[in-house]
Amino acid sequence: MDSSPADVPAQHMQQAKLPPLPQLWIGYLLGFATVVAELIEGSLHTPDPVISDFPIPNLYLFLLMFVGGVYWLVCVYRYHLVMQHVPGWKHAISPARAVGFHFIPFYNFYWVFKWPQEMARFVNWRFGKPVMKPEMVGLMIFAAFVLRFLLDPGVGLILLFLAASYVSGCLRQAFALPPPPTVEAPPSVE
């Protein structure tokens, strides 16, 4: 038996209009594949003392690191795309801006704290109390980038997607709630 649109609650119809959140399992898979590729790379090659100051990864390891980084940016784009479509919410950051600011030297250090703060502003507005901690997400992303570029690309990528899992979980919980009685969202703090 088919159900009519009148039988479906407005909350579920509203949530059905939102684009889906990013598929984080792909990021975890890329992170674990990068770790395995690093282990294979380490076991197959003995370091040459002349070249060991700046090791160049094999093509398969480089491709995994590159695709993992690109997928991270796709996820950031996706989060902001979803936020642009939330009814009753004016999101201050466009998806293209959210990705583009990751490429500006030195500003990107600030940016990894700023965009999670905007996500937390929405989540906390929806809950009516501070639930999401943007500082924690920013620190995780910053630590993941440092780890990824200086020590271990695979573990750094996994840490990036752990931060994304926290953001996704908070957003899913916020989307499940009805909007607060006030229709207008609080103004963005720049």
XYZ file of C-alpha atoms in Angstrom:
190
model
C 0.000 0.000 0.000
C 1.363 3.429 -0.932
C 1.497 6.189 1.609
C 0.365 9.620 0.605
C 2.577 12.672 1.127
C 0.199 13.802 3.887
C 1.165 10.693 5.911
C 4.874 11.583 5.893
C 5.854 14.012 8.654
C 7.115 17.414 7.531
C 10.464 16.768 9.233
C 11.202 13.750 7.019
C 10.075 15.574 3.870
C 12.344 18.474 4.822
C 15.317 16.180 5.426
C 14.686 14.308 2.148
C 15.365 17.553 0.231
C 18.873 17.851 1.645
C 21.775 16.464 -0.375
C 23.410 13.482 1.323
C 26.343 13.921 3.659
C 29.692 12.615 2.365
C 30.432 8.895 2.401
C 33.253 8.784 4.958
C 33.954 5.077 4.564
C 35.678 5.954 1.271
C 38.071 8.232 3.148
C 38.787 5.592 5.774
C 39.416 3.057 3.010
C 41.850 5.439 1.300
C 43.584 6.072 4.640
C 43.995 2.378 5.409
C 45.150 1.698 1.842
C 47.745 4.455 2.252
C 49.002 2.897 5.491
C 49.304 -0.505 3.768
C 51.091 1.114 0.804
C 53.500 2.818 3.220
C 54.244 -0.525 4.883
C 54.826 -2.162 1.518
C 57.016 0.744 0.433
C 59.051 0.468 3.626
C 59.516 -3.289 3.359
C 60.519 -3.306 -0.322
C 63.075 -0.525 -0.318
C 66.067 0.066 1.865
C 66.723 3.756 2.320
C 69.646 5.166 0.379
C 71.669 7.389 2.727
C 72.224 9.965 -0.031
C 68.523 10.357 -0.904
C 66.981 9.685 2.529
C 66.770 13.400 3.416
C 63.775 13.824 1.107
C 62.210 10.463 0.259
C 60.063 10.392 -2.863
C 57.164 7.917 -2.652
C 56.386 5.401 -5.361
C 53.617 6.228 -7.801
C 50.992 4.019 -6.114
C 51.674 5.617 -2.722
C 51.637 9.117 -4.202
C 48.334 8.425 -5.988
C 46.729 7.151 -2.779
C 47.918 10.220 -0.867
C 46.689 12.534 -3.648
C 43.291 10.875 -4.053
C 42.837 10.858 -0.259
C 43.509 14.594 -0.111
C 41.164 15.283 -3.006
C 38.432 13.195 -1.377
C 38.867 15.162 1.857
C 38.189 18.348 -0.117
C 35.165 16.701 -1.755
C 33.820 15.969 1.744
C 34.371 19.576 2.857
C 32.540 20.731 -0.287
C 29.716 18.300 0.432
C 29.249 19.508 4.022
C 28.864 23.088 2.865
C 26.596 22.069 -0.001
C 24.279 20.364 2.483
C 24.352 23.434 4.731
C 23.373 25.664 1.786
C 20.150 23.637 1.413
C 18.994 23.595 5.056
C 15.620 25.354 5.183
C 15.575 28.331 7.536
C 19.367 28.537 7.749
C 21.605 31.075 6.018
C 25.023 29.440 5.732
C 27.791 32.045 5.442
C 30.273 29.872 3.512
C 29.788 28.720 -0.049
C 31.053 25.219 -0.898
C 33.641 26.553 -3.367
C 34.966 29.033 -0.792
C 35.162 26.277 1.803
C 37.463 24.256 -0.442
C 39.379 27.170 -1.949
C 40.480 28.610 1.394
C 42.369 25.364 2.089
C 44.871 26.437 -0.584
C 45.738 29.918 0.719
C 49.083 29.745 2.538
C 48.943 30.654 6.229
C 45.230 31.512 5.998
C 44.560 27.768 5.754
C 45.786 27.401 9.369
C 42.963 29.707 10.456
C 40.523 28.150 8.012
C 40.659 24.647 9.519
C 39.268 26.218 12.696
C 36.795 28.611 11.017
C 34.668 26.288 8.889
C 34.026 23.783 11.721
C 33.009 26.776 13.858
C 30.290 27.597 11.311
C 29.090 23.987 11.356
C 29.004 24.072 15.157
C 27.049 27.329 15.067
C 24.306 25.544 13.107
C 24.338 22.426 15.292
C 24.269 24.422 18.522
C 21.484 26.661 17.159
C 19.432 23.597 16.256
C 19.953 22.030 19.689
C 19.463 25.326 21.506
C 22.578 24.656 23.596
C 26.297 24.116 22.950
C 26.626 20.505 21.829
C 29.302 20.549 19.125
C 32.809 21.657 20.079
C 34.393 23.358 17.039
C 37.774 23.751 18.739
C 38.102 19.983 19.000
C 37.339 19.525 15.292
C 39.768 22.279 14.319
C 42.525 20.792 16.465
C 41.924 17.337 15.011
C 42.065 18.672 11.451
C 45.176 20.740 12.179
C 46.904 17.778 13.870
C 45.891 15.521 10.979
C 47.411 17.894 8.420
C 50.636 18.178 10.429
C 50.803 14.398 10.814
C 49.909 13.862 7.169
C 52.551 16.165 5.727
C 55.385 15.681 8.205
C 55.198 12.138 9.560
C 52.648 9.650 8.233
C 50.240 10.419 5.364
C 48.004 7.383 5.988
C 47.439 7.938 9.705
C 46.966 11.665 9.041
C 44.264 10.884 6.486
C 42.494 8.556 8.918
C 42.584 11.308 11.558
C 41.054 13.749 9.046
C 38.132 11.411 8.508
C 37.748 10.886 12.262
C 37.171 14.636 12.541
C 34.728 14.400 9.632
C 32.886 11.577 11.422
C 32.369 13.843 14.417
C 31.021 16.612 12.154
C 28.720 14.158 10.337
C 27.401 12.719 13.593
C 26.599 16.153 14.988
C 24.926 17.222 11.744
C 22.819 14.039 11.576
C 21.606 14.614 15.132
C 20.842 18.256 14.359
C 18.926 17.363 11.185
C 16.788 14.914 13.169
C 15.587 17.734 15.433
C 12.836 20.136 14.473
C 14.009 23.689 13.826
C 13.953 25.926 16.898
C 10.949 28.217 17.347
C 12.864 31.189 16.007
C 12.891 31.029 12.231
C 15.940 33.230 11.775
C 19.379 31.808 12.389
C 21.775 33.743 14.612
C 24.094 36.069 12.689
C 27.488 34.808 11.666
C 30.406 36.068 13.712
C 33.231 37.086 11.374
